PDB file as gemmi writes it, atoms N, CA and C in Angstrom:
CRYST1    1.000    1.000    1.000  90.00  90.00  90.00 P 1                      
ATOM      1  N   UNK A   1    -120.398 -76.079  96.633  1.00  0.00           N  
ATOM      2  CA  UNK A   1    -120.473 -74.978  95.708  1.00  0.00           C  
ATOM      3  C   UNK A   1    -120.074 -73.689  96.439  1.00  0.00           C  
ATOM      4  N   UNK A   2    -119.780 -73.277  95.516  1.00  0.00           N  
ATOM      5  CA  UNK A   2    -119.012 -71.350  96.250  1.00  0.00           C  
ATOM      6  C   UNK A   2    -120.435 -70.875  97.053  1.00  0.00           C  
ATOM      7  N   UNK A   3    -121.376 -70.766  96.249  1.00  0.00           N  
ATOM      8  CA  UNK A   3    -122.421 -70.410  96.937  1.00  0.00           C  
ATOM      9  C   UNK A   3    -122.574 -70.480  98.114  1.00  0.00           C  
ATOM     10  N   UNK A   4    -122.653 -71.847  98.264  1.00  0.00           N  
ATOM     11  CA  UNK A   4    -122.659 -72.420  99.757  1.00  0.00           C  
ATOM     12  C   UNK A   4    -122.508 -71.816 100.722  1.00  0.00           C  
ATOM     13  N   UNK A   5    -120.795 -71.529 100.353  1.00  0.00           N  
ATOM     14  CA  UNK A   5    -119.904 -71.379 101.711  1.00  0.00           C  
ATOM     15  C   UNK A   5    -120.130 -69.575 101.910  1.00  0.00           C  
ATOM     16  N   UNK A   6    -120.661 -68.790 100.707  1.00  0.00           N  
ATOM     17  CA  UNK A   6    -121.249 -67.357 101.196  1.00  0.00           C  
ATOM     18  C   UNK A   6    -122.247 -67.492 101.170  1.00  0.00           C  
ATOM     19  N   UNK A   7    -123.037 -67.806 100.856  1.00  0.00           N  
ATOM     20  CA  UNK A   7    -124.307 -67.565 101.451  1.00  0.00           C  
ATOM     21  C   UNK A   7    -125.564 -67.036 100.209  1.00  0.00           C  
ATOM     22  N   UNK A   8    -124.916 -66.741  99.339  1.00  0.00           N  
ATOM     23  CA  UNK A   8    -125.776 -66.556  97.947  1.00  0.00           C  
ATOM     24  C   UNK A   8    -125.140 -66.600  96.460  1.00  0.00           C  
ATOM     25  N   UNK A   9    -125.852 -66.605  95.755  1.00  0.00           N  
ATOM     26  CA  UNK A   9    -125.169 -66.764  94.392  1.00  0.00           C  
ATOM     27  C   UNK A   9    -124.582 -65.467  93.891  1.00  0.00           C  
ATOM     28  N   UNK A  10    -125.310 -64.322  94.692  1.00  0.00           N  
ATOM     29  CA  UNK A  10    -125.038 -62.906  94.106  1.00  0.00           C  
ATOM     30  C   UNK A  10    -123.867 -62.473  94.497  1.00  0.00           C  
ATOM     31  N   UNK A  11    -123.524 -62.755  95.629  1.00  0.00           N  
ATOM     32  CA  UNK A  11    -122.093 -62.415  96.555  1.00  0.00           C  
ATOM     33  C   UNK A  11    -121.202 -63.506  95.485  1.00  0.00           C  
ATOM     34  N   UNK A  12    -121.378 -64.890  95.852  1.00  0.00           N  
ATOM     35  CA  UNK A  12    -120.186 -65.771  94.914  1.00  0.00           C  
ATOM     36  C   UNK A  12    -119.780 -65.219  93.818  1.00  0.00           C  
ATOM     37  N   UNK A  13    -121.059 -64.558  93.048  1.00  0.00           N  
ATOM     38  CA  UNK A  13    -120.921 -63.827  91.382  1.00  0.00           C  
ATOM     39  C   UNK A  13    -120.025 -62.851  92.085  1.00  0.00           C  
ATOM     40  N   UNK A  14    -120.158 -61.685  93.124  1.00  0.00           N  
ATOM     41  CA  UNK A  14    -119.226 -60.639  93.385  1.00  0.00           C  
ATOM     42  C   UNK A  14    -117.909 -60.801  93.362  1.00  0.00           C  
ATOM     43  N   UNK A  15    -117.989 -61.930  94.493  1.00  0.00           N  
ATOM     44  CA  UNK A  15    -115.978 -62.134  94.279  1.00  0.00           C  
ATOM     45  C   UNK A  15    -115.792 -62.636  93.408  1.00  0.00           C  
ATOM     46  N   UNK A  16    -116.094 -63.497  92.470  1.00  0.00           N  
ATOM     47  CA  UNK A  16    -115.219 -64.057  91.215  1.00  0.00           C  
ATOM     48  C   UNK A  16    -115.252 -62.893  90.379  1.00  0.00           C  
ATOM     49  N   UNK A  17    -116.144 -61.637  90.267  1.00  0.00           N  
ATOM     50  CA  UNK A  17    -115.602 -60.701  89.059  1.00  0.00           C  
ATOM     51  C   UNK A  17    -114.532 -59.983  90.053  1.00  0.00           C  
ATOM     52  N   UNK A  18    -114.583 -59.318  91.355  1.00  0.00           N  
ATOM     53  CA  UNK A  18    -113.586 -59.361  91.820  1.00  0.00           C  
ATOM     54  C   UNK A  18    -112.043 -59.637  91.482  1.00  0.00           C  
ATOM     55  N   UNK A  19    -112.054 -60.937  91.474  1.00  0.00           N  
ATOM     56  CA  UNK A  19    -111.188 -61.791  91.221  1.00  0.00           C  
ATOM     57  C   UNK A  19    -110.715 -61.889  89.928  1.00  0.00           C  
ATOM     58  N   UNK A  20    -111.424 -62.009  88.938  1.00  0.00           N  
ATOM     59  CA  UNK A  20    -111.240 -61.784  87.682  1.00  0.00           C  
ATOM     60  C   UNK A  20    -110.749 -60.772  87.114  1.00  0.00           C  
ATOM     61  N   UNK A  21    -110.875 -59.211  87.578  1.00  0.00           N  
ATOM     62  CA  UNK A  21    -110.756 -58.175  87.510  1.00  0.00           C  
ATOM     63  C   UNK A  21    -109.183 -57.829  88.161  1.00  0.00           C  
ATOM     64  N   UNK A  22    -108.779 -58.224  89.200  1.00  0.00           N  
ATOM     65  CA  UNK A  22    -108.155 -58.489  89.795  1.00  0.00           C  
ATOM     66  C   UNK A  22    -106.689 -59.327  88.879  1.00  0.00           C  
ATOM     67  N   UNK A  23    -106.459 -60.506  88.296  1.00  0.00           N  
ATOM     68  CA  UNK A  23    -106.350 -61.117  87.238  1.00  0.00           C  
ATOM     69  C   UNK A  23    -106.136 -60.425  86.053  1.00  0.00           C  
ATOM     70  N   UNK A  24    -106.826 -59.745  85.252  1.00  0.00           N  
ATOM     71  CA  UNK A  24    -107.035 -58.793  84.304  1.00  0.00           C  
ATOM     72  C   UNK A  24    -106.220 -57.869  84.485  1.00  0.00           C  
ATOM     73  N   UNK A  25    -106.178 -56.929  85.447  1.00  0.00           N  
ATOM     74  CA  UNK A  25    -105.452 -56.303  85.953  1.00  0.00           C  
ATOM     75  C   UNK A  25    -103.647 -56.239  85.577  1.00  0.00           C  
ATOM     76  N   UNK A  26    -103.622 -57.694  86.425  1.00  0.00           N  
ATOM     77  CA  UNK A  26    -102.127 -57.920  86.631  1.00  0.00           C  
ATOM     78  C   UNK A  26    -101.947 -58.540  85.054  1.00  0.00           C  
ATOM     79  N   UNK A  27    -102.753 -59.066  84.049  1.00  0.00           N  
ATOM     80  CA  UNK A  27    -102.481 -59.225  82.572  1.00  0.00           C  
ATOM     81  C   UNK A  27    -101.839 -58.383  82.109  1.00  0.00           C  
ATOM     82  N   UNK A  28    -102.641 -57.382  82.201  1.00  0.00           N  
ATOM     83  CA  UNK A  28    -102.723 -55.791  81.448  1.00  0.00           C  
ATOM     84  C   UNK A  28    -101.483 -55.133  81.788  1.00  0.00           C  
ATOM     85  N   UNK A  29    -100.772 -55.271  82.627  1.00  0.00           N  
ATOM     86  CA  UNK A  29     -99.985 -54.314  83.294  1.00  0.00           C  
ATOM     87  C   UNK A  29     -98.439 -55.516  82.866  1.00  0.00           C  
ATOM     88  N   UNK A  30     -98.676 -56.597  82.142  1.00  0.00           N  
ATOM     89  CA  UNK A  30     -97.768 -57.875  81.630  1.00  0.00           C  
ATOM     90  C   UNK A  30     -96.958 -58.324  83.295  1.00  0.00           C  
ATOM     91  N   UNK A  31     -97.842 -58.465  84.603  1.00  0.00           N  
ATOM     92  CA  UNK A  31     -97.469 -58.811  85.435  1.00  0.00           C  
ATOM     93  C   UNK A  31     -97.872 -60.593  85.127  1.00  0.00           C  
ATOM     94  N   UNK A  32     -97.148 -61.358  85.769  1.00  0.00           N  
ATOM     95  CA  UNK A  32     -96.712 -63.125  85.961  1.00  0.00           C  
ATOM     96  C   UNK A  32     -98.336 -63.299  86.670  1.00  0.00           C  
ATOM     97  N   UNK A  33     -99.062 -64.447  86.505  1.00  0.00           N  
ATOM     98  CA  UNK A  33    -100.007 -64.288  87.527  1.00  0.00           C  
ATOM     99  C   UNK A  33     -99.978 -65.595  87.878  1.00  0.00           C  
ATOM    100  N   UNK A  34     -99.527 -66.433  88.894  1.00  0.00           N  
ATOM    101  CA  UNK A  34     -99.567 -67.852  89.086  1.00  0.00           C  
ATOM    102  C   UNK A  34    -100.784 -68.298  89.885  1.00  0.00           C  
ATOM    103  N   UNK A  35    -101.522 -69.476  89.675  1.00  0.00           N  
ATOM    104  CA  UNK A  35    -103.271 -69.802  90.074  1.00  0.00           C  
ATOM    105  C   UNK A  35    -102.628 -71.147  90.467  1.00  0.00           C  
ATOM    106  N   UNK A  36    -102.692 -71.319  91.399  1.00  0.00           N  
ATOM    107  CA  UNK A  36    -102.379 -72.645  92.087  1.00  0.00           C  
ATOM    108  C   UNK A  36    -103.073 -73.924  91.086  1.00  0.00           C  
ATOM    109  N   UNK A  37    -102.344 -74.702  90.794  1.00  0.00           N  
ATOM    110  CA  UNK A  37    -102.900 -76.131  89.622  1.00  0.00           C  
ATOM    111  C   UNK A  37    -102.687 -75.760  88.298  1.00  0.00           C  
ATOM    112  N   UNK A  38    -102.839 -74.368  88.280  1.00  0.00           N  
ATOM    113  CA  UNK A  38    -102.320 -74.096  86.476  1.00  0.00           C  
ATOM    114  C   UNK A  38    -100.787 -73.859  86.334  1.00  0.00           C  
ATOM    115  N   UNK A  39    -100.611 -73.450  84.808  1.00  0.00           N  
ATOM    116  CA  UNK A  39     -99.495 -72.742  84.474  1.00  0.00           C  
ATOM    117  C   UNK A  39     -99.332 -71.543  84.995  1.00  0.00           C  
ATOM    118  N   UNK A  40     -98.302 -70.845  84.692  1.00  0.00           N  
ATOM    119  CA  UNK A  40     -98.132 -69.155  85.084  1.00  0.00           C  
ATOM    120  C   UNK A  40     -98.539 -68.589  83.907  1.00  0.00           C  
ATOM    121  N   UNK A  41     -99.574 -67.579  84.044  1.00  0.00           N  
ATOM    122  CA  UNK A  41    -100.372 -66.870  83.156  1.00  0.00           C  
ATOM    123  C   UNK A  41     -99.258 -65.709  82.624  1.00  0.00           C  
ATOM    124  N   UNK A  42     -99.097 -65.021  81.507  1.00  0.00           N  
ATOM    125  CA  UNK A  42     -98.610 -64.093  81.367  1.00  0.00           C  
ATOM    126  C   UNK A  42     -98.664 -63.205  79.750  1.00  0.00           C  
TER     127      UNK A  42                                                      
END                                                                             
C-alpha cells in the first residue's frame, strides 16, 4: 500500500491530491496527459 512506503496515510492522501491537482491542471489548460497503462487523457 502507498501508505506503507511513506509512512502514513496522511502524507499518501498529500501526494495523490498533489498529483491530482497536478493532472487537473494540465486538463484545464487542454494539455495531453499520458499515465503509464492508460489512454492519453485529454
Amino acid at each position: 500500500m502507498l501508505f506503507e512506503t511513506l509512512g502514513s496515510k496522511t502524507r499518501g492522501r498529500e501526494i495523490f491530491e498533489m498529483f491530482y491537482a497536478e493532472i487537473s491542471e494540465a486538463l484545464e489548460k487542454n494539455d495531453n496527459v499520458k499515465i503509464s497503462g492508460f489512454e492519453i487523457l485529454n
